Amino acid sequence: MSPSLSPSSSPSSSSTNVVVTITILFFASAREAVGGITSTTVELDINDANTKTLRTKLANLYPKLASFVQDEENITLALNEEYIPMGEVKNLKEGDTVALIPPISGG
Amino acid sequence: MKRITPSARVVSAVFLLSSLLNAASALTPFVGESRLITRAAGAATPITSLRHTNNIGWRLPHTTRNNNNRSKVLHASSEDLSNEEISRYSRHLVLGNVGVAGQRALKNSSVLVVGAGGLGSPCLLYLAAAGVGHIGIVDADTVDESNLQRQIIHGTSTVNVSKCESAQRRIMDINPFVNVRIYKEEFTSETAMRILGDGYSETISWDVVVDGSDNFPTKYLINDACDILGLPWVYSAVLAFEGQISTFNYRGGPNYRDLLPSPPPPGDVPSCAEGGVLGVLPGTLGCLQATEVIKIILGMEKGLLTGRCLVFDAIAMKFNEIGIMKAPDRKRATELIDYQGFCAGPKSTTQQTVQLNKINGDAPTGSGRTMDEALQDEGHPPIDFNAISPVDCLDKLANGWSPWVLDVRLQSENDIVALPFTDVVAPHKTVRPDHLPKDGDVLVYCKGGVRGKKAIKRLIELGVDPSRLYNLEGGILRWQKDVDTQMPRY
């Protein structure tokens, strides 16, 4: 059975480019919550690749990160070194970098 | 001018500059100084077009300040550099972007530093050494031993001395040409407008404000007050191995509310006292703050951290950047609010009464509570459980009470000092009923008493009978103070 004749087969074979790969950078307590790694890559469905689905995906991948990424007040998101204003959902492209920067206040 | 210095090159450079300076002063100030400015190729225009002095030491009377619209009225300030100052600042004077005009701008400038702690210490040291002529310091605290790991303007000899006085002493030793004004008081919604609005003196208003605070309420307060007054300020925050720095409200540019429109829930972000901080980290960030301030005063606009926040990661040894845009719907602040209430979240605003904004609350001499702990303590409705003071606790123990003892601090804190009869260490955010036996009393303790309350609240929510739970009031710090003074404090 060739892939072109099987529309209901697994996503990986249904089309040539179904995901976008996003690089994630973790800072401060977000880094602690993911076990000390500084960065990772995640794949999002190309039809639904935005910062909202990214938050959900990260919460599922890293349960300890859930409280950070699900509440906008708990973390600053920056897309390709640009701050994403609260409440804004950005569409993500292949190769984008999203930084997760929890607020800090020490001095 | 006849002073002998080890470097002949510097001597001649100083001599040259000094001669130029003297020649210039024979002319009218404006013409003479303009020549000096054009001498240095690529020299920026010092600050003063931004605020109320021009690039050659003219200064607008502070009463003419009206946000960003400055009156054109000028009056001369006769601030010349003495021979001693010329020698002292020779490395600046030979530097293209500083030179005599820049050094004079520094001498005529005035900078307010809110908080003489981890960030404020190095920043103040360098501002003083650089010859910033008028420095204000706001801090109500006294120097504690636990400050000295990073607050390098203070020393062992000034433990228990007011931080303002300690910093002032050190500054006068570094550079007696600097004028220091100290404010031994809290920076609050009640005091901020007076301290910021009055300036260094009646004729010298603040040019730049430095954020050396260690808590969210003070950062929002500095932000809004500077927004109202049209003052640029240099933000920084540090924790553990990470720091952030940005310049806010520079010529109406983005501010703190564009980076963090609303504060994180209280208690979610640890203070340096709770989370720890690498001592040199605020040193790095405080030096970067001083660099920003000096560049603002010198008018070196290119490359200022306006519209971007630098994030320093000392573990990866990398700087990252976040671009910040001014939110289109953000309105200019018109009045100050209750910042403790604002940062305590909507649930508790009704309970807020008059509270103090502690600028640097991480090393209290008495209670041991951090800013965040104090905030959390006062920002939530009371929970019904037993509270027991260390003295009463000791009595009760001596009379046969044998509760299960739960330390809800971090393991790293338990390693420093703990009650010898501790049964379990479980940080307050992770505490679960299975950390306890099925029945019997439980004594919960932390450093200052507040995390204990949070842990008890959590345990009650998870179904533990409140009557079993006892919180050690004032935590291990009060135990040390009232019961066992041989224990270390941290």
Coordinates of C-alpha atoms in Angstrom, one line a residue, chain B residues 112-117 124 136-141 163-164 181-188 191 195-196 206 212 359-360:
Chain B
L112 CA 19.7 57.9 42.6
V113 CA 20.4 54.3 43.5
V114 CA 17.5 52.6 45.2
G115 CA 19.0 49.9 47.4
A116 CA 22.6 49.5 48.5
G117 CA 22.6 45.7 48.2
L124 CA 27.7 52.7 43.5
G136 CA 21.7 59.5 46.2
I137 CA 21.3 56.2 48.1
V138 CA 18.0 54.9 49.4
D139 CA 18.1 52.0 51.9
A140 CA 16.5 51.6 55.3
D141 CA 18.5 48.4 56.2
K163 CA 23.7 50.6 54.7
C164 CA 23.4 54.2 53.6
R181 CA 22.9 62.2 49.8
I182 CA 21.5 59.4 51.8
Y183 CA 17.9 58.4 52.5
K184 CA 17.7 56.0 55.5
E185 CA 14.1 55.1 54.8
E186 CA 12.0 52.7 52.9
F187 CA 11.2 53.5 49.3
T188 CA 7.4 53.3 49.3
T191 CA 8.2 58.4 50.0
I195 CA 12.8 61.3 47.1
L196 CA 12.6 61.3 43.3
W206 CA 18.0 63.2 39.3
G212 CA 19.0 48.0 43.2
I359 CA 14.0 47.6 49.2
N360 CA 16.3 44.8 50.2

